[in-house]
PDB file of C-alpha atoms and ligand atoms in Angstrom:
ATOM      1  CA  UNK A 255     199.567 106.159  74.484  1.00  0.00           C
ATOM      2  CA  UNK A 256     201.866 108.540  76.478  1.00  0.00           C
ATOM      3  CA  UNK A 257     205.529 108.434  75.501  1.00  0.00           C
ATOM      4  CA  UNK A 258     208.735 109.636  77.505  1.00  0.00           C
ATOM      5  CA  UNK A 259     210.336 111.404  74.581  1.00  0.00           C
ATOM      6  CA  UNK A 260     214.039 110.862  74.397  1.00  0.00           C
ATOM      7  CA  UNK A 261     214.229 114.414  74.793  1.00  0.00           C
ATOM      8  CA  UNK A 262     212.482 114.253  77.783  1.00  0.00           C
ATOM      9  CA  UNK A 263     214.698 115.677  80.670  1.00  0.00           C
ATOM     10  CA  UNK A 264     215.109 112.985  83.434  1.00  0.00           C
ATOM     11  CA  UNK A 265     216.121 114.644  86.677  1.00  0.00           C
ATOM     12  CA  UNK A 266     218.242 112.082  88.893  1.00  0.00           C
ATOM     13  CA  UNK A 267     216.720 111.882  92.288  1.00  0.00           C
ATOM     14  CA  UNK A 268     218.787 108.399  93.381  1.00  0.00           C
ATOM     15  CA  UNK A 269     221.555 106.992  91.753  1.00  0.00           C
ATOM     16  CA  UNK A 270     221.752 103.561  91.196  1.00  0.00           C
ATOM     17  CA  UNK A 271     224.318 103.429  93.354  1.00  0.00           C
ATOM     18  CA  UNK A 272     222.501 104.889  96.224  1.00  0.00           C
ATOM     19  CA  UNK A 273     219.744 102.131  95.228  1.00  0.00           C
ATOM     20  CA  UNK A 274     222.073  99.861  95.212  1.00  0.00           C
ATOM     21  CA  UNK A 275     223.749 100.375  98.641  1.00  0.00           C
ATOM     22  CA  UNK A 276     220.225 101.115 100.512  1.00  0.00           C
ATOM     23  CA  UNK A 277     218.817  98.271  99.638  1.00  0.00           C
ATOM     24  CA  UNK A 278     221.762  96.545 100.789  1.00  0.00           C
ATOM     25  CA  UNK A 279     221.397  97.989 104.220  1.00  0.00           C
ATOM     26  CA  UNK A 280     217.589  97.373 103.842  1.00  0.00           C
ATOM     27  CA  UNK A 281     218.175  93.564 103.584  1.00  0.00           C
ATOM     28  CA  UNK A 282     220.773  93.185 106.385  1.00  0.00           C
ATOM     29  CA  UNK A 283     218.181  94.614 109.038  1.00  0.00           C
ATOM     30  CA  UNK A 284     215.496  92.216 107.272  1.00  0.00           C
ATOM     31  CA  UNK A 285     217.688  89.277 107.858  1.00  0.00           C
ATOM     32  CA  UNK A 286     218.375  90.752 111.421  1.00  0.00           C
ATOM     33  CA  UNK A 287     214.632  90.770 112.084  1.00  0.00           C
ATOM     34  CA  UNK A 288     213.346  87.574 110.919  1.00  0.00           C
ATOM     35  CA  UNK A 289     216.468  85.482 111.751  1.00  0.00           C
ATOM     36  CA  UNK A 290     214.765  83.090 113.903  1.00  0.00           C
ATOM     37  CA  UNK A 291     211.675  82.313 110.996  1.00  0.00           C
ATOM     38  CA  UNK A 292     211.622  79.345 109.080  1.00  0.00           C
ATOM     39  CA  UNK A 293     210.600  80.778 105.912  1.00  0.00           C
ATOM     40  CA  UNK A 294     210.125  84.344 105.172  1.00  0.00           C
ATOM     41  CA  UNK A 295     207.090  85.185 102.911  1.00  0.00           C
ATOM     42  CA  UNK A 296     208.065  87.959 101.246  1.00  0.00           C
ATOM     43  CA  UNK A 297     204.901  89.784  98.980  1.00  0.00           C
ATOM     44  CA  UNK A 298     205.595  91.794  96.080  1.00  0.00           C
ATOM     45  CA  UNK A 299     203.130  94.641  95.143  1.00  0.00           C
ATOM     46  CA  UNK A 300     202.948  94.533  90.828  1.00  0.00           C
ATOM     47  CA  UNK A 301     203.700  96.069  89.045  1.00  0.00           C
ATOM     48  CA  UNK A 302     205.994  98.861  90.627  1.00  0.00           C
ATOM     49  CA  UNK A 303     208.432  96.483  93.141  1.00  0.00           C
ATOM     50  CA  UNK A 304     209.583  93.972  90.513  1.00  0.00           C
ATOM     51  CA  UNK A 305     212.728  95.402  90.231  1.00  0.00           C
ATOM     52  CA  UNK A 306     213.474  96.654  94.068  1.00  0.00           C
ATOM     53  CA  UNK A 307     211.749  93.165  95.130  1.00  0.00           C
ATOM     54  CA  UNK A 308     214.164  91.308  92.970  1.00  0.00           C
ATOM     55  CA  UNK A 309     217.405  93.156  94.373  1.00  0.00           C
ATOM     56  CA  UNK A 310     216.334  93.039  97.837  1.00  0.00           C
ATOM     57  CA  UNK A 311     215.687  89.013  98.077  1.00  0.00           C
ATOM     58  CA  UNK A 312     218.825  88.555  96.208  1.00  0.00           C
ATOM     59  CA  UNK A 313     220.715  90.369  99.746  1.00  0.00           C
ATOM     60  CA  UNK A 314     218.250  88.837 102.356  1.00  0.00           C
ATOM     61  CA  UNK A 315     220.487  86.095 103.881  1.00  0.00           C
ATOM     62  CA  UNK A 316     217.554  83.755 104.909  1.00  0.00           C
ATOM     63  CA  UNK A 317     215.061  81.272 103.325  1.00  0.00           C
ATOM     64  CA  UNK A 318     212.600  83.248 101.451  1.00  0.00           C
ATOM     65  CA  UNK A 319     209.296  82.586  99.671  1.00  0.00           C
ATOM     66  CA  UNK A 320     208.532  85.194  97.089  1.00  0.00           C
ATOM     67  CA  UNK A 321     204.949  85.695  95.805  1.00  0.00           C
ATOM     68  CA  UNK A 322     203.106  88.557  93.886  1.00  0.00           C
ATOM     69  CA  UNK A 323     199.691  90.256  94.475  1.00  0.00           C
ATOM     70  CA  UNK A 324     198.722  93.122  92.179  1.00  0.00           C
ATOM     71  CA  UNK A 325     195.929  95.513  93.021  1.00  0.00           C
ATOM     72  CA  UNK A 326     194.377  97.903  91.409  1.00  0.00           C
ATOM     73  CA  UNK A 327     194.760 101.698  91.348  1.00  0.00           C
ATOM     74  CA  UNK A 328     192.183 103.928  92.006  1.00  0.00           C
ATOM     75  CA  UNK A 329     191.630 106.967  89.630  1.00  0.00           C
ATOM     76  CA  UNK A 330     193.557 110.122  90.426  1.00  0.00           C
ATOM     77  CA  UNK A 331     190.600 112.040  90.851  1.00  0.00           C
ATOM     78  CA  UNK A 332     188.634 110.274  93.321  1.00  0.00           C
ATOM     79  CA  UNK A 333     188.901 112.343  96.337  1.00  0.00           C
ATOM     80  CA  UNK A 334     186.969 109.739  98.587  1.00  0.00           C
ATOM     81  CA  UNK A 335     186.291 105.501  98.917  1.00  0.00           C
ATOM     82  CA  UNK A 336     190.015 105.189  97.682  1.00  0.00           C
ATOM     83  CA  UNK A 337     188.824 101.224  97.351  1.00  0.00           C
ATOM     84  CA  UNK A 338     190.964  98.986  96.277  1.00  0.00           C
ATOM     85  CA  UNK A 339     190.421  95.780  94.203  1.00  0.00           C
ATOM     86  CA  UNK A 340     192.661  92.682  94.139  1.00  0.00           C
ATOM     87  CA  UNK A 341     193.512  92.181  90.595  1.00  0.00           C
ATOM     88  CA  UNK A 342     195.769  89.037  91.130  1.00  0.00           C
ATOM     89  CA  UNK A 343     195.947  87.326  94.448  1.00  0.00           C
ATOM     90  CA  UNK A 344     198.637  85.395  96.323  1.00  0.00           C
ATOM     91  CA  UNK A 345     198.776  81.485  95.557  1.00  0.00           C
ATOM     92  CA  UNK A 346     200.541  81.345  99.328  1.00  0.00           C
ATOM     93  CA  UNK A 347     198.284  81.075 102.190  1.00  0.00           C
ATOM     94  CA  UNK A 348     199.856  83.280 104.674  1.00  0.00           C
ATOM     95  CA  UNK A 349     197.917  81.808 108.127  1.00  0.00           C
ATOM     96  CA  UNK A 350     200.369  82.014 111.161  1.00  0.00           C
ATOM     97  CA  UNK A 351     203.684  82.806 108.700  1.00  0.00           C
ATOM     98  CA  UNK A 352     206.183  85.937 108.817  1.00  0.00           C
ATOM     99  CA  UNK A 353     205.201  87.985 105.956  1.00  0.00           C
ATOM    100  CA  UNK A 354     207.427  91.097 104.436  1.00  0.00           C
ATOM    101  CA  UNK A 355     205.070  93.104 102.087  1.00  0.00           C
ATOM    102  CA  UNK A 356     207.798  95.351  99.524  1.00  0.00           C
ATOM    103  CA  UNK A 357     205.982  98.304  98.003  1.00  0.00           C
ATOM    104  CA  UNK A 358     207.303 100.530  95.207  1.00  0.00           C
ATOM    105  CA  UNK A 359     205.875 103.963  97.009  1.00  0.00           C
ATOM    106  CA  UNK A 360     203.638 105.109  99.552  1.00  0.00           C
ATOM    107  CA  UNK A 361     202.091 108.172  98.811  1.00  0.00           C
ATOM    108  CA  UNK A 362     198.793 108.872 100.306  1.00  0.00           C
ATOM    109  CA  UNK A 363     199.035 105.394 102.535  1.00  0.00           C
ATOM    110  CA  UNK A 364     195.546 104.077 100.507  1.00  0.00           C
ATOM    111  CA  UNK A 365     196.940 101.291  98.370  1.00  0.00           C
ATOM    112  CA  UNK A 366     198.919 100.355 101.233  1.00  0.00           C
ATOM    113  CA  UNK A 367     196.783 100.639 104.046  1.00  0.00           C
ATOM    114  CA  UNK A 368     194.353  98.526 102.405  1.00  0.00           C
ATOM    115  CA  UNK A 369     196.176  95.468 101.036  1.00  0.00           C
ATOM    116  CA  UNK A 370     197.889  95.721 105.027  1.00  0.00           C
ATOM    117  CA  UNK A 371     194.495  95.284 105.818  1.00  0.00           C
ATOM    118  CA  UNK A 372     193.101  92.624 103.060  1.00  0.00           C
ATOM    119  CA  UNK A 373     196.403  90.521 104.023  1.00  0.00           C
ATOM    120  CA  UNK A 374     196.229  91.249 108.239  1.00  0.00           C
ATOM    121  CA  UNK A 375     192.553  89.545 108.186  1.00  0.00           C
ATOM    122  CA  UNK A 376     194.210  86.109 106.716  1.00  0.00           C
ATOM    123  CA  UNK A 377     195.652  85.692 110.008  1.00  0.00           C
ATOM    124  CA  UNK A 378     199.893  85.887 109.695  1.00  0.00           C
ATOM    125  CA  UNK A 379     201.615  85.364 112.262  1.00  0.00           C
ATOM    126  CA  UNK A 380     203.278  88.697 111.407  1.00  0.00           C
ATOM    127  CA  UNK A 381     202.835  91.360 108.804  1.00  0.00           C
ATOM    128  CA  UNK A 382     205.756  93.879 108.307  1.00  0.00           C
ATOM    129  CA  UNK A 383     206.083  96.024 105.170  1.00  0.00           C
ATOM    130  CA  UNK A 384     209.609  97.669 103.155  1.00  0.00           C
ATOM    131  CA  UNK A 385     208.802 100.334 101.342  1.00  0.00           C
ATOM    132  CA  UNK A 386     211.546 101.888  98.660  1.00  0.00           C
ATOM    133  CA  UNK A 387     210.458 105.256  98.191  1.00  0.00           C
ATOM    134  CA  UNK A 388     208.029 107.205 101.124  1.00  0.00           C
ATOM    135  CA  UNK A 389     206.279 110.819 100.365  1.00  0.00           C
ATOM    136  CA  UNK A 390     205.280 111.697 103.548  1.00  0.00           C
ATOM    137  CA  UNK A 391     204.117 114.685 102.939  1.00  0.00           C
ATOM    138  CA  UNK A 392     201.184 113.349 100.790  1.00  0.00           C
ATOM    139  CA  UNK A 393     199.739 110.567 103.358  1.00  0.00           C
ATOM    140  CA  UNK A 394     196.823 110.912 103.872  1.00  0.00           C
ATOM    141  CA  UNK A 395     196.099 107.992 105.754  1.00  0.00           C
ATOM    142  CA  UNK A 396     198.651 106.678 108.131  1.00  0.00           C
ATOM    143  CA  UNK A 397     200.580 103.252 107.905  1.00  0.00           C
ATOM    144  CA  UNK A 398     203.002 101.760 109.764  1.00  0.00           C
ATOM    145  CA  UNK A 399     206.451 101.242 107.294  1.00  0.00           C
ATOM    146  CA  UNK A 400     208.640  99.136 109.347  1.00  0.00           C
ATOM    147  CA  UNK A 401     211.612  99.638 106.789  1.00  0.00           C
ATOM    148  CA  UNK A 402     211.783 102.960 104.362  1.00  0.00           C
ATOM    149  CA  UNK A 403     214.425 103.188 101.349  1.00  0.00           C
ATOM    150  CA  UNK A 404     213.839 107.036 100.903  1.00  0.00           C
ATOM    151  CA  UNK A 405     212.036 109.661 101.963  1.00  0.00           C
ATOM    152  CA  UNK A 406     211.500 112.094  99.235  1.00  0.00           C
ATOM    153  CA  UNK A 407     209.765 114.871  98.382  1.00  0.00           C
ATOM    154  CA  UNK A 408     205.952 115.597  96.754  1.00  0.00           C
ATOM    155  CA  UNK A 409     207.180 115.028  92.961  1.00  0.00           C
ATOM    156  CA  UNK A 410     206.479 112.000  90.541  1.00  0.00           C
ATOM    157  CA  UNK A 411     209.141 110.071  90.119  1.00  0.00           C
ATOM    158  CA  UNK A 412     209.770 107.037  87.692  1.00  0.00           C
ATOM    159  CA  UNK A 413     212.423 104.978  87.284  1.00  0.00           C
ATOM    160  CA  UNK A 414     213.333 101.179  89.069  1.00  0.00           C
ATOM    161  CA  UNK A 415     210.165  99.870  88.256  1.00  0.00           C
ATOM    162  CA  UNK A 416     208.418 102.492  88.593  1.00  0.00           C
ATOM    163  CA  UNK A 417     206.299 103.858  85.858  1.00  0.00           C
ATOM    164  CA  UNK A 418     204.478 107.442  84.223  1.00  0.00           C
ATOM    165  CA  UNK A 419     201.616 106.164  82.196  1.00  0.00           C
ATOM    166  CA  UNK A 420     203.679 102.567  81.847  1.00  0.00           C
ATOM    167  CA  UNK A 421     207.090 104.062  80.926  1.00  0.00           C
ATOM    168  CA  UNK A 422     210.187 104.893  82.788  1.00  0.00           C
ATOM    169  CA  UNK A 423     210.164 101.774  84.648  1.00  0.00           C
ATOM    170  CA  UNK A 424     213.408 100.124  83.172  1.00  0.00           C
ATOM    171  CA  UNK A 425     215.305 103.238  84.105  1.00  0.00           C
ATOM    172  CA  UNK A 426     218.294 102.091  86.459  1.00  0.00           C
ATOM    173  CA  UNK A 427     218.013 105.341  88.726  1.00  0.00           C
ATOM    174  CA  UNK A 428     215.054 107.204  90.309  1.00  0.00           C
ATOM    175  CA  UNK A 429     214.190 110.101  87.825  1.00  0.00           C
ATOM    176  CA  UNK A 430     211.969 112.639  88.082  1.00  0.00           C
ATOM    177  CA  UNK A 431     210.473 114.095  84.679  1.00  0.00           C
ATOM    178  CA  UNK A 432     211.269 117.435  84.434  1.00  0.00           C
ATOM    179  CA  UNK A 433     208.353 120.070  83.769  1.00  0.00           C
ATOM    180  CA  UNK A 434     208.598 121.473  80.110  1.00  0.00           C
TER     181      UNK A 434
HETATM  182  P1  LIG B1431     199.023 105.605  97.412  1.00  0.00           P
HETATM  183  O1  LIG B1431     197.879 104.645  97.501  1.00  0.00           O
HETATM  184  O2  LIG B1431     198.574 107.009  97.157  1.00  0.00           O
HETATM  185  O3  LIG B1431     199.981 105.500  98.559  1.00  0.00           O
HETATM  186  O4  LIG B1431     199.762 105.280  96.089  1.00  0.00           O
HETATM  187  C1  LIG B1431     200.567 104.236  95.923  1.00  0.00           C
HETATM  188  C2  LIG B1431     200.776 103.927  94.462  1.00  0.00           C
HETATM  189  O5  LIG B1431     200.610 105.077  93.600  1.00  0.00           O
HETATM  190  C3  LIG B1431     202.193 103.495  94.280  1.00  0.00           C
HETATM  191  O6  LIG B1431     202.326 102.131  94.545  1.00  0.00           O
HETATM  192  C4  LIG B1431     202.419 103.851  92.835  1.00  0.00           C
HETATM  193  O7  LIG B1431     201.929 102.818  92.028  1.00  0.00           O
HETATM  194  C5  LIG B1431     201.608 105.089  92.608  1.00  0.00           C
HETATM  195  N1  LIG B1431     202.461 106.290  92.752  1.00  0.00           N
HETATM  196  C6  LIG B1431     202.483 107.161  93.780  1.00  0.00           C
HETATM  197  N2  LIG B1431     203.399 108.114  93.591  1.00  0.00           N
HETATM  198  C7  LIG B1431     203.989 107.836  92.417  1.00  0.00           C
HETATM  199  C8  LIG B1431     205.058 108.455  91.672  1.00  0.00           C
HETATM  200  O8  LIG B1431     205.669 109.469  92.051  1.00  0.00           O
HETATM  201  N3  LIG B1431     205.396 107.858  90.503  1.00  0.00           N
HETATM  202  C9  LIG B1431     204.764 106.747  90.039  1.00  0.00           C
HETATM  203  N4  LIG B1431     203.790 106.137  90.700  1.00  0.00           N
HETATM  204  C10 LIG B1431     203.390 106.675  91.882  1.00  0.00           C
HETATM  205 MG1  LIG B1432     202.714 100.434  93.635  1.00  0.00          MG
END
């Protein structure tokens, strides 16, 4: 099992604050967008949006369904067929509703670009996605983020629900592990 040590430097990428008050903005243009549907459908992607998922629907100011889909990831070193395998699906059929998926990260665009694609064949009537964190420079496949916490730059980050190796994810800021 990998462990953070305590010693562990954490570099602070985002604050919570900064979390805090882009996410607000975040839901405020999602309640914008969708303020004529009847009941948003918003998807969490597990494990890494629980907490940004959680924050957001708490300052979307419309009727929202939440449900959860987790996939899996592929291993780091497959260069090719990035395939992705639904390890938990949704229990809400989506046919001819507004759907929001939240993602923690998009880094190449696989994961992403995929479950767009699994969730886009079960005929919504629309299918937008929020993404917290974006590394563009890493995309290697292109998607379509309709709403984007941060860009940031090529280096792992944890923190916020998202995890190294299954830790860091209660961390209330964006952290990146420092090199020792
Ligand atoms: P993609 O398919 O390469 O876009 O990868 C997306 C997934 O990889 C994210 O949902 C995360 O689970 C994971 N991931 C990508 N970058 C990071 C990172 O910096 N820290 C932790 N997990 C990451
Ligand atoms: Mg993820």
């Amino acid at each position: 099992m990998t462990v953070l040590s305590s010693q562990q430097d954490i570099n602070i990428l985002i604050t919570e604050t900064e979390i805090a008050a882009r996410t607000t903005q975040l839901a405020r243009m999602i309640s914008d967008h969708y303020s004529s549907t009847e009941q948003l459908v918003v998807v969490g992607l597990l494990r890494g949006s629980f907490i940004f998922i959680a924050d957001l629907v708490r300052r979307i100011d419309l009727p929202v369904e939440v449900d959860f889909m987790t996939v899996s990831s592929y291993g780091n070193k497959m260069v090719s067929s990035r395939q992705v395998r639904i390890i938990q699906d949704l229990e809400t059929p989506i046919k001819g509703r507004d759907v929001l998926i939240v993602e923690d990260i998009v880094d190449t665009g696989h994961t992403l670009s995929q479950v767009y694609d699994i969730l886009q064949t079960r005929e919504p009537k629309s299918l937008s996605v929020c993404a917290l964190l974006n590394k563009p420079s890493r995309r290697e496949i292109e998607v379509d983020l309709d709403w984007v916490g941060f860009d940031i730059p090529d280096e792992f980050v944890i923190g916020y629900g998202i995890d190294y190796a299954q830790q860091g994810r209660n961390l209330p800021h964006i952290g990146v592990v420092a090199k020792s």
